[in-house]
mmCIF file of C-alpha atoms and ligand atoms in Angstrom:
data_model
loop_
_atom_site.group_PDB
_atom_site.id
_atom_site.type_symbol
_atom_site.label_atom_id
_atom_site.label_comp_id
_atom_site.label_asym_id
_atom_site.label_seq_id
_atom_site.Cartn_x
_atom_site.Cartn_y
_atom_site.Cartn_z
ATOM 1 C CA MET A 1 104.933 81.753 106.343
ATOM 2 C CA GLN A 2 105.205 84.005 109.300
ATOM 3 C CA ARG A 3 105.474 82.319 112.668
ATOM 4 C CA GLY A 4 103.183 84.848 114.232
ATOM 5 C CA LEU A 5 100.490 83.936 111.751
ATOM 6 C CA LEU A 6 100.839 80.266 112.535
ATOM 7 C CA ARG A 7 100.504 80.884 116.274
ATOM 8 C CA PHE A 8 97.361 82.888 115.641
ATOM 9 C CA ALA A 9 95.861 80.094 113.606
ATOM 10 C CA VAL A 10 96.248 77.715 116.489
ATOM 11 C CA LEU A 11 94.748 80.171 118.970
ATOM 12 C CA ALA A 12 91.799 80.783 116.700
ATOM 13 C CA LEU A 13 90.707 77.123 116.347
ATOM 14 C CA PRO A 14 88.845 76.594 119.685
ATOM 15 C CA TYR A 15 86.852 79.748 119.010
ATOM 16 C CA LEU A 16 85.772 78.542 115.607
ATOM 17 C CA PHE A 17 84.384 75.245 116.910
ATOM 18 C CA ALA A 18 82.708 76.940 119.871
ATOM 19 C CA ILE A 19 80.145 78.662 117.694
ATOM 20 C CA ALA A 20 78.718 75.683 115.881
ATOM 21 C CA GLY A 21 75.197 76.399 114.683
ATOM 22 C CA ALA A 22 75.904 80.058 114.082
ATOM 23 C CA ALA A 23 78.173 81.206 111.298
ATOM 24 C CA ARG A 24 81.528 79.419 111.550
ATOM 25 C CA TYR A 25 83.589 82.562 111.227
ATOM 26 C CA PRO A 26 82.933 86.088 112.499
ATOM 27 C CA SER A 27 80.502 88.195 110.484
ATOM 28 C CA TYR A 28 81.420 91.718 109.366
ATOM 29 C CA GLY A 29 78.600 92.561 106.998
ATOM 30 C CA THR A 30 80.844 93.076 103.981
ATOM 31 C CA LEU A 31 78.664 91.053 101.664
ATOM 32 C CA GLN A 32 75.152 92.188 100.987
ATOM 33 C CA THR A 33 72.961 89.477 99.639
ATOM 34 C CA THR A 34 69.529 89.519 98.046
ATOM 35 C CA GLN A 35 67.807 86.476 96.573
ATOM 36 C CA THR A 36 65.268 86.441 93.793
ATOM 37 C CA ASP A 37 64.032 82.968 93.057
ATOM 38 C CA GLY A 38 67.150 80.821 92.575
ATOM 39 C CA VAL A 39 69.513 83.787 92.031
ATOM 40 C CA LEU A 40 71.577 85.149 94.867
ATOM 41 C CA ASN A 41 73.112 88.540 94.233
ATOM 42 C CA VAL A 42 76.164 89.209 96.406
ATOM 43 C CA VAL A 43 77.486 92.746 96.620
ATOM 44 C CA ILE A 44 81.013 92.982 97.882
ATOM 45 C CA ASN A 45 80.986 96.054 100.077
ATOM 46 C CA ASN A 46 84.067 96.194 102.247
ATOM 47 C CA THR A 47 83.318 99.169 104.453
ATOM 48 C CA TYR A 48 86.676 98.660 106.177
ATOM 49 C CA SER A 49 88.497 99.633 103.039
ATOM 50 C CA THR A 50 88.271 102.309 100.312
ATOM 51 C CA ILE A 51 89.478 99.863 97.667
ATOM 52 C CA ASN A 52 87.365 96.798 98.447
ATOM 53 C CA LEU A 53 90.447 95.092 99.789
ATOM 54 C CA PHE A 54 90.308 91.283 100.023
ATOM 55 C CA ASP A 55 91.042 91.411 103.756
ATOM 56 C CA LYS A 56 90.097 89.334 106.708
ATOM 57 C CA HIS A 57 86.610 90.853 106.883
ATOM 58 C CA VAL A 58 85.718 89.887 103.272
ATOM 59 C CA GLN A 59 87.405 86.501 103.644
ATOM 60 C CA SER A 60 85.448 85.732 106.823
ATOM 61 C CA ASP A 61 82.123 86.761 105.348
ATOM 62 C CA LEU A 62 82.896 84.818 102.168
ATOM 63 C CA ALA A 63 83.725 81.635 104.108
ATOM 64 C CA ASN A 64 80.367 81.881 105.835
ATOM 65 C CA LEU A 65 78.626 82.436 102.557
ATOM 66 C CA ILE A 66 80.369 79.481 100.937
ATOM 67 C CA GLU A 67 79.250 77.280 103.802
ATOM 68 C CA GLU A 68 75.637 78.284 103.207
ATOM 69 C CA LEU A 69 75.933 77.658 99.481
ATOM 70 C CA GLN A 70 77.462 74.230 100.106
ATOM 71 C CA ALA A 71 74.586 73.239 102.332
ATOM 72 C CA PRO A 72 72.341 70.519 100.831
ATOM 73 C CA ASP A 73 69.110 72.446 101.597
ATOM 74 C CA THR A 74 70.091 75.602 99.693
ATOM 75 C CA ASP A 75 67.707 76.700 96.944
ATOM 76 C CA VAL A 76 70.301 79.042 95.359
ATOM 77 C CA ARG A 77 71.219 77.883 91.857
ATOM 78 C CA VAL A 78 73.109 80.919 90.545
ATOM 79 C CA VAL A 79 75.334 83.361 92.400
ATOM 80 C CA VAL A 80 76.151 86.821 90.989
ATOM 81 C CA PHE A 81 79.029 88.722 92.542
ATOM 82 C CA SER A 82 79.219 92.485 92.101
ATOM 83 C CA SER A 83 80.863 95.397 93.940
ATOM 84 C CA ALA A 84 79.505 98.356 95.870
ATOM 85 C CA ASN A 85 82.687 100.296 95.107
ATOM 86 C CA GLU A 86 82.598 101.779 91.623
ATOM 87 C CA GLU A 87 86.407 102.094 91.417
ATOM 88 C CA PHE A 88 87.286 98.644 92.734
ATOM 89 C CA PHE A 89 85.611 95.286 92.259
ATOM 90 C CA ILE A 90 88.287 93.730 94.530
ATOM 91 C CA GLY A 91 91.419 95.803 94.987
ATOM 92 C CA HIS A 92 93.798 92.979 95.973
ATOM 93 C CA ILE A 93 94.746 90.995 99.103
ATOM 94 C CA ASP A 94 95.607 92.924 102.244
ATOM 95 C CA VAL A 95 99.387 92.653 101.915
ATOM 96 C CA LYS A 96 99.648 93.096 105.692
ATOM 97 C CA TYR A 97 98.579 89.474 105.794
ATOM 98 C CA PHE A 98 102.140 88.603 104.879
ATOM 99 C CA LEU A 99 103.883 90.918 107.340
ATOM 100 C CA PRO A 100 104.887 90.252 110.961
ATOM 101 C CA GLY A 101 102.366 91.340 113.579
ATOM 102 C CA TYR A 102 99.322 90.669 111.381
ATOM 103 C CA GLU A 103 96.350 89.561 113.457
ATOM 104 C CA SER A 104 93.247 87.863 112.246
ATOM 105 C CA PRO A 105 90.359 85.821 113.666
ATOM 106 C CA LEU A 106 90.863 83.510 110.690
ATOM 107 C CA PRO A 107 93.171 80.497 110.787
ATOM 108 C CA LEU A 108 96.234 80.625 108.515
ATOM 109 C CA PHE A 109 95.302 77.241 106.935
ATOM 110 C CA ASP A 110 91.774 75.984 106.361
ATOM 111 C CA PRO A 111 91.103 73.649 109.325
ATOM 112 C CA PHE A 112 89.099 71.421 107.037
ATOM 113 C CA ILE A 113 91.528 71.449 104.082
ATOM 114 C CA PRO A 114 94.864 71.637 105.994
ATOM 115 C CA GLN A 115 97.043 71.721 102.932
ATOM 116 C CA MET A 116 95.480 75.002 101.817
ATOM 117 C CA LEU A 117 95.985 78.463 103.126
ATOM 118 C CA PHE A 118 92.649 79.952 104.053
ATOM 119 C CA PRO A 119 92.231 82.348 101.077
ATOM 120 C CA VAL A 120 93.389 79.742 98.633
ATOM 121 C CA SER A 121 90.823 77.311 99.992
ATOM 122 C CA LEU A 122 88.148 79.984 99.692
ATOM 123 C CA LEU A 123 88.757 80.411 96.014
ATOM 124 C CA TRP A 124 89.103 76.673 95.373
ATOM 125 C CA ASN A 125 85.768 76.188 97.088
ATOM 126 C CA ILE A 126 84.177 78.810 94.846
ATOM 127 C CA THR A 127 85.286 76.862 91.745
ATOM 128 C CA GLN A 128 83.364 73.835 92.859
ATOM 129 C CA LEU A 129 80.192 75.327 94.337
ATOM 130 C CA PRO A 130 77.131 73.484 93.044
ATOM 131 C CA GLN A 131 75.787 76.797 91.797
ATOM 132 C CA ALA A 132 76.665 78.643 88.628
ATOM 133 C CA THR A 133 78.801 81.638 89.609
ATOM 134 C CA ILE A 134 79.024 84.889 87.684
ATOM 135 C CA ALA A 135 81.313 87.837 88.346
ATOM 136 C CA MET A 136 79.647 91.085 87.194
ATOM 137 C CA ILE A 137 82.651 93.426 87.189
ATOM 138 C CA GLU A 138 82.704 97.138 87.589
ATOM 139 C CA GLY A 139 85.952 98.517 88.969
ATOM 140 C CA ARG A 140 89.487 97.303 89.202
ATOM 141 C CA THR A 141 90.426 93.749 90.070
ATOM 142 C CA ARG A 142 94.045 92.915 90.766
ATOM 143 C CA GLY A 143 96.013 90.063 92.297
ATOM 144 C CA ILE A 144 93.729 87.851 94.314
ATOM 145 C CA GLY A 145 90.864 89.972 92.999
ATOM 146 C CA ASN A 146 91.627 88.604 89.558
ATOM 147 C CA GLU A 147 92.042 85.117 90.990
ATOM 148 C CA PHE A 148 88.609 85.566 92.574
ATOM 149 C CA ILE A 149 86.964 86.287 89.190
ATOM 150 C CA MET A 150 88.951 83.497 87.527
ATOM 151 C CA SER A 151 87.501 81.115 90.173
ATOM 152 C CA CYS A 152 83.984 82.109 89.101
ATOM 153 C CA ASP A 153 82.425 80.242 86.173
ATOM 154 C CA MET A 154 81.734 83.360 84.089
ATOM 155 C CA ARG A 155 82.937 86.974 83.954
ATOM 156 C CA PHE A 156 81.199 89.951 82.441
ATOM 157 C CA ALA A 157 82.242 93.619 82.750
ATOM 158 C CA SER A 158 81.370 97.104 81.736
ATOM 159 C CA GLU A 159 83.719 99.092 79.607
ATOM 160 C CA ALA A 160 84.002 101.914 82.152
ATOM 161 C CA PRO A 161 87.609 103.224 82.499
ATOM 162 C CA SER A 162 87.578 101.975 86.128
ATOM 163 C CA VAL A 163 87.461 98.366 84.882
ATOM 164 C CA LEU A 164 90.993 97.066 84.845
ATOM 165 C CA PHE A 165 92.274 93.481 85.208
ATOM 166 C CA ASN A 166 95.740 92.728 86.526
ATOM 167 C CA GLN A 167 97.487 89.595 87.755
ATOM 168 C CA PHE A 168 100.269 91.640 89.279
ATOM 169 C CA GLU A 169 102.083 89.375 91.735
ATOM 170 C CA ALA A 170 105.285 89.081 89.672
ATOM 171 C CA SER A 171 105.841 92.789 90.244
ATOM 172 C CA PHE A 172 105.986 92.050 94.005
ATOM 173 C CA GLY A 173 108.599 89.339 93.524
ATOM 174 C CA VAL A 174 106.093 86.549 94.040
ATOM 175 C CA ASN A 175 103.544 84.562 91.982
ATOM 176 C CA PRO A 176 99.731 84.298 91.963
ATOM 177 C CA GLY A 177 99.533 81.833 94.827
ATOM 178 C CA ALA A 178 95.856 80.902 94.464
ATOM 179 C CA GLY A 179 96.449 79.727 90.834
ATOM 180 C CA GLY A 180 95.668 82.893 88.903
ATOM 181 C CA GLY A 181 98.386 82.218 86.337
ATOM 182 C CA MET A 182 97.136 78.650 85.846
ATOM 183 C CA TYR A 183 93.533 79.758 85.319
ATOM 184 C CA LEU A 184 94.695 82.495 82.909
ATOM 185 C CA ALA A 185 96.793 79.954 80.928
ATOM 186 C CA HIS A 186 93.664 77.801 80.490
ATOM 187 C CA THR A 187 91.543 80.782 79.640
ATOM 188 C CA ILE A 188 93.593 83.183 77.434
ATOM 189 C CA GLY A 189 96.371 80.771 76.412
ATOM 190 C CA ARG A 190 99.974 80.240 77.430
ATOM 191 C CA ALA A 191 101.672 83.116 75.669
ATOM 192 C CA ARG A 192 99.128 85.725 76.755
ATOM 193 C CA ALA A 193 99.115 84.411 80.323
ATOM 194 C CA PHE A 194 102.881 84.971 80.344
ATOM 195 C CA GLU A 195 102.548 88.389 78.730
ATOM 196 C CA TYR A 196 100.044 89.771 81.224
ATOM 197 C CA ALA A 197 101.077 87.938 84.406
ATOM 198 C CA LEU A 198 104.744 88.713 83.910
ATOM 199 C CA SER A 199 104.295 92.363 83.021
ATOM 200 C CA ALA A 200 101.623 93.292 85.598
ATOM 201 C CA GLN A 201 99.821 95.335 82.982
ATOM 202 C CA ASP A 202 96.352 96.687 83.594
ATOM 203 C CA VAL A 203 94.040 95.246 80.962
ATOM 204 C CA ASP A 204 90.850 97.091 80.010
ATOM 205 C CA ALA A 205 87.480 95.364 79.552
ATOM 206 C CA ARG A 206 87.448 95.505 75.765
ATOM 207 C CA THR A 207 90.881 93.905 75.485
ATOM 208 C CA ALA A 208 89.932 91.327 78.168
ATOM 209 C CA ALA A 209 86.823 90.399 76.202
ATOM 210 C CA ARG A 210 88.739 90.141 72.902
ATOM 211 C CA ILE A 211 91.241 87.653 74.371
ATOM 212 C CA GLY A 212 88.709 85.678 76.400
ATOM 213 C CA TRP A 213 89.811 86.785 79.887
ATOM 214 C CA ILE A 214 86.165 87.838 80.393
ATOM 215 C CA ASN A 215 83.153 86.550 78.488
ATOM 216 C CA THR A 216 81.756 89.904 77.259
ATOM 217 C CA ALA A 217 82.277 93.625 77.823
ATOM 218 C CA PHE A 218 79.272 95.940 77.735
ATOM 219 C CA ASP A 219 79.372 99.593 76.851
ATOM 220 C CA THR A 220 77.079 100.591 79.676
ATOM 221 C CA SER A 221 76.526 99.515 83.220
ATOM 222 C CA ALA A 222 72.827 99.052 82.435
ATOM 223 C CA ALA A 223 73.555 96.666 79.551
ATOM 224 C CA LEU A 224 75.914 94.668 81.794
ATOM 225 C CA HIS A 225 73.298 94.264 84.532
ATOM 226 C CA GLN A 226 70.531 93.459 82.125
ATOM 227 C CA HIS A 227 72.563 90.756 80.438
ATOM 228 C CA VAL A 228 73.841 89.170 83.614
ATOM 229 C CA GLN A 229 70.489 89.139 85.419
ATOM 230 C CA ALA A 230 68.704 87.617 82.383
ATOM 231 C CA LEU A 231 71.438 84.983 82.065
ATOM 232 C CA ALA A 232 71.262 84.172 85.788
ATOM 233 C CA ALA A 233 67.462 83.947 85.742
ATOM 234 C CA ARG A 234 67.582 81.657 82.717
ATOM 235 C CA ILE A 235 69.993 79.218 84.369
ATOM 236 C CA ALA A 236 68.192 79.358 87.661
ATOM 237 C CA VAL A 237 65.098 77.519 86.433
ATOM 238 C CA PHE A 238 67.162 74.426 85.635
ATOM 239 C CA GLU A 239 67.495 71.492 88.072
ATOM 240 C CA PRO A 240 70.422 72.075 90.451
ATOM 241 C CA MET A 241 71.908 68.683 89.674
ATOM 242 C CA GLY A 242 72.183 69.563 85.998
ATOM 243 C CA ILE A 243 74.104 72.754 86.874
ATOM 244 C CA ALA A 244 76.422 70.953 89.345
ATOM 245 C CA ALA A 245 77.040 67.993 87.061
ATOM 246 C CA THR A 246 77.878 70.216 84.076
ATOM 247 C CA LYS A 247 80.329 72.164 86.254
ATOM 248 C CA THR A 248 82.087 68.925 87.330
ATOM 249 C CA GLY A 249 83.027 68.067 83.737
ATOM 250 C CA ILE A 250 84.089 71.526 82.720
ATOM 251 C CA ASN A 251 86.105 71.921 85.934
ATOM 252 C CA ALA A 252 87.838 68.581 85.289
ATOM 253 C CA VAL A 253 89.453 69.822 82.105
ATOM 254 C CA SER A 254 89.799 73.533 82.743
ATOM 255 C CA ARG A 255 91.055 73.862 86.286
ATOM 256 C CA PRO A 256 94.424 73.013 87.806
ATOM 257 C CA THR A 257 94.192 69.930 89.968
ATOM 258 C CA PHE A 258 94.234 70.350 93.703
ATOM 259 C CA ASP A 259 97.746 68.967 93.993
ATOM 260 C CA VAL A 260 99.152 71.093 91.184
ATOM 261 C CA LEU A 261 97.551 74.230 92.565
ATOM 262 C CA VAL A 262 98.982 73.566 96.047
ATOM 263 C CA ARG A 263 102.442 72.548 94.875
ATOM 264 C CA ASP A 264 103.038 74.923 91.962
ATOM 265 C CA ALA A 265 101.143 78.010 93.012
ATOM 266 C CA GLN A 266 100.463 78.141 96.727
ATOM 267 C CA ASN A 267 103.618 76.482 98.062
ATOM 268 C CA VAL A 268 105.717 78.507 95.676
ATOM 269 C CA ILE A 269 104.389 81.798 97.004
ATOM 270 C CA SER A 270 104.716 80.540 100.585
ATOM 271 C CA GLY A 271 108.442 80.020 99.921
ATOM 272 C CA LEU A 272 108.885 83.557 98.654
ATOM 273 C CA LEU A 273 106.796 85.659 101.002
ATOM 274 C CA GLY A 274 109.267 85.733 103.853
ATOM 275 C CA MET A 275 112.214 86.874 101.693
ATOM 276 C CA PRO A 276 113.606 90.207 102.889
ATOM 277 C CA SER A 277 113.288 91.792 99.455
ATOM 278 C CA VAL A 278 109.637 90.767 99.147
ATOM 279 C CA GLN A 279 108.859 91.939 102.676
ATOM 280 C CA ALA A 280 110.563 95.243 101.888
ATOM 281 C CA PHE A 281 108.501 95.588 98.733
ATOM 282 C CA PHE A 282 105.253 95.061 100.705
ATOM 283 C CA GLU A 283 106.314 97.820 103.097
ATOM 284 C CA LYS A 284 107.121 100.112 100.228
ATOM 285 C CA PHE A 285 103.771 99.313 98.547
ATOM 286 C CA ILE A 286 101.804 100.058 101.717
ATOM 287 C CA GLU A 287 103.522 103.406 101.996
ATOM 288 C CA ALA A 288 103.169 104.325 98.274
ATOM 289 C CA THR A 289 99.493 103.393 98.274
ATOM 290 C CA HIS A 290 98.758 105.383 101.457
ATOM 291 C CA ASN A 291 98.006 102.311 103.447
ATOM 292 C CA GLN A 292 96.318 100.476 100.550
ATOM 293 C CA SER A 293 93.644 103.155 100.299
ATOM 294 C CA ILE A 294 92.247 104.963 97.293
ATOM 295 C CA SER A 295 95.289 106.683 95.944
ATOM 296 C CA PRO A 296 96.984 107.427 92.602
ATOM 297 C CA LEU A 297 99.013 104.185 92.710
ATOM 298 C CA GLU A 298 96.020 102.010 93.618
ATOM 299 C CA LEU A 299 94.011 103.596 90.830
ATOM 300 C CA ASN A 300 96.818 103.344 88.144
ATOM 301 C CA TYR A 301 99.059 100.526 89.341
ATOM 302 C CA GLY A 302 99.680 99.115 85.881
ATOM 303 C CA ARG A 303 100.638 102.496 84.443
ATOM 304 C CA ASP A 304 102.596 103.856 87.467
ATOM 305 C CA LEU A 305 104.262 100.806 89.086
ATOM 306 C CA GLY A 306 107.618 101.989 87.713
ATOM 307 C CA GLU A 307 107.815 104.492 90.597
ATOM 308 C CA LEU A 308 108.237 101.547 93.017
ATOM 309 C CA PHE A 309 111.401 100.485 91.148
ATOM 310 C CA LYS A 310 113.283 103.774 91.215
HETATM 311 C C1 NAG B 401 95.337 101.298 107.367
HETATM 312 O O1 NAG B 401 94.106 100.926 106.819
HETATM 313 C C2 NAG B 401 93.387 99.955 107.604
HETATM 314 C C3 NAG B 401 92.114 99.626 106.852
HETATM 315 O O2 NAG B 401 92.469 98.892 105.658
HETATM 316 C C4 NAG B 401 93.076 100.587 108.986
HETATM 317 O O3 NAG B 401 92.458 99.617 109.803
HETATM 318 C C5 NAG B 401 94.376 101.020 109.647
HETATM 319 O O4 NAG B 401 94.081 101.679 110.804
HETATM 320 C C6 NAG B 401 95.150 101.938 108.730
HETATM 321 N N1 NAG B 401 96.488 102.203 109.333
HETATM 322 C C7 NAG B 401 97.044 103.420 109.303
HETATM 323 C C8 NAG B 401 98.364 103.483 109.912
HETATM 324 O O5 NAG B 401 96.515 104.372 108.792
HETATM 325 C C1 NAG B 402 77.636 99.421 101.659
HETATM 326 O O1 NAG B 402 77.590 99.416 103.087
HETATM 327 C C2 NAG B 402 77.291 100.730 103.633
HETATM 328 C C3 NAG B 402 77.435 100.627 105.078
HETATM 329 O O2 NAG B 402 76.630 99.587 105.620
HETATM 330 C C4 NAG B 402 75.961 101.178 103.151
HETATM 331 O O3 NAG B 402 75.698 102.469 103.621
HETATM 332 C C5 NAG B 402 75.894 101.177 101.601
HETATM 333 O O4 NAG B 402 74.625 101.467 101.163
HETATM 334 C C6 NAG B 402 76.308 99.847 101.058
HETATM 335 N N1 NAG B 402 76.361 99.916 99.621
HETATM 336 C C7 NAG B 402 75.732 99.066 98.807
HETATM 337 C C8 NAG B 402 75.822 99.381 97.353
HETATM 338 O O5 NAG B 402 75.114 98.103 99.210
HETATM 339 C C1 NAG B 403 85.895 74.630 101.780
HETATM 340 O O1 NAG B 403 85.061 73.503 101.497
HETATM 341 C C2 NAG B 403 85.213 72.461 102.416
HETATM 342 C C3 NAG B 403 84.268 71.334 101.957
HETATM 343 O O2 NAG B 403 84.731 70.839 100.708
HETATM 344 C C4 NAG B 403 84.840 72.899 103.833
HETATM 345 O O3 NAG B 403 85.087 71.840 104.725
HETATM 346 C C5 NAG B 403 85.711 74.107 104.186
HETATM 347 O O4 NAG B 403 85.259 74.600 105.441
HETATM 348 C C6 NAG B 403 85.577 75.200 103.119
HETATM 349 N N1 NAG B 403 86.530 76.257 103.466
HETATM 350 C C7 NAG B 403 86.295 77.539 103.136
HETATM 351 C C8 NAG B 403 87.324 78.523 103.570
HETATM 352 O O5 NAG B 403 85.353 77.911 102.523
#
């Protein structure tokens, strides 16, 4: 990883521990939450980005949210993630994270799980929250965005044309470092995981539902919301230990182990990120996407990525 990032991680630590009692990480207001009985609805609303980028703001807010959800006194039993951006559920990671000069209030590695890079730890933690987690997807979700939804227990989407799934890291010369390929292999099978993760294709909601990438695709947004909220409310009346205990068993057989995730996903990408060709591709991507903002290439990456290889 970048030396600059490492230095920043060390500088950030005293600050993190100084604010015990308050949220552990800075708050940016990119997650709007509303709770109804045991259901917490979380709207991902990254006002720092036009594509709901998975950047330091969202990561910081998500870490604080996870800490609340892990607290023993929480009465949240189901968490529903949705997006305020109708074109993007989560665009992808902020690729500037991997470039020299990137600054963040977040440590590079999770201070509490030192083998894991911060965003990898975030997603790992989501997989083992005691609550049931549901991604209610409208808009594109690529790269770590797809890893985010794969880390949730369930995925439902609308069939709007803006809904596109893509595990696109291979096209950058790297791999899905938070385990996206591993989760896909468990979920859609080995051959399809290879097909989609190696080709960086955009997959529409109907196809995704047919192959099991998502649970169900709904033809309208209203039908999606109605189904997800009814499902969430149904689960939320059950005892929390029943939800958590059921997750433990399903996780045990359907998730990569911690060690495999770290060794064969995260540490693999860490070894590739600094390569000159990868760094050059990130620079090219930033330029071609108009600084990772809403742009033809962000909208149609799967269709148009060929222009980056001319
Ligand atoms: C690029 O976009 C980020 C928001 O994602 C913004 O903070 C930054 O100022 C932009 N940089 C340029 C050069 O436009
Ligand atoms: C997203 O945040 C902005 C700025 O705070 C706010 O105006 C907007 O209503 C929010 N959108 C949703 C859907 O919550
Ligand atoms: C992940 O969960 C662990 C507890 O298992 C906690 O110590 C750590 O702070 C969490 N990290 C993030 C980034 O959520």
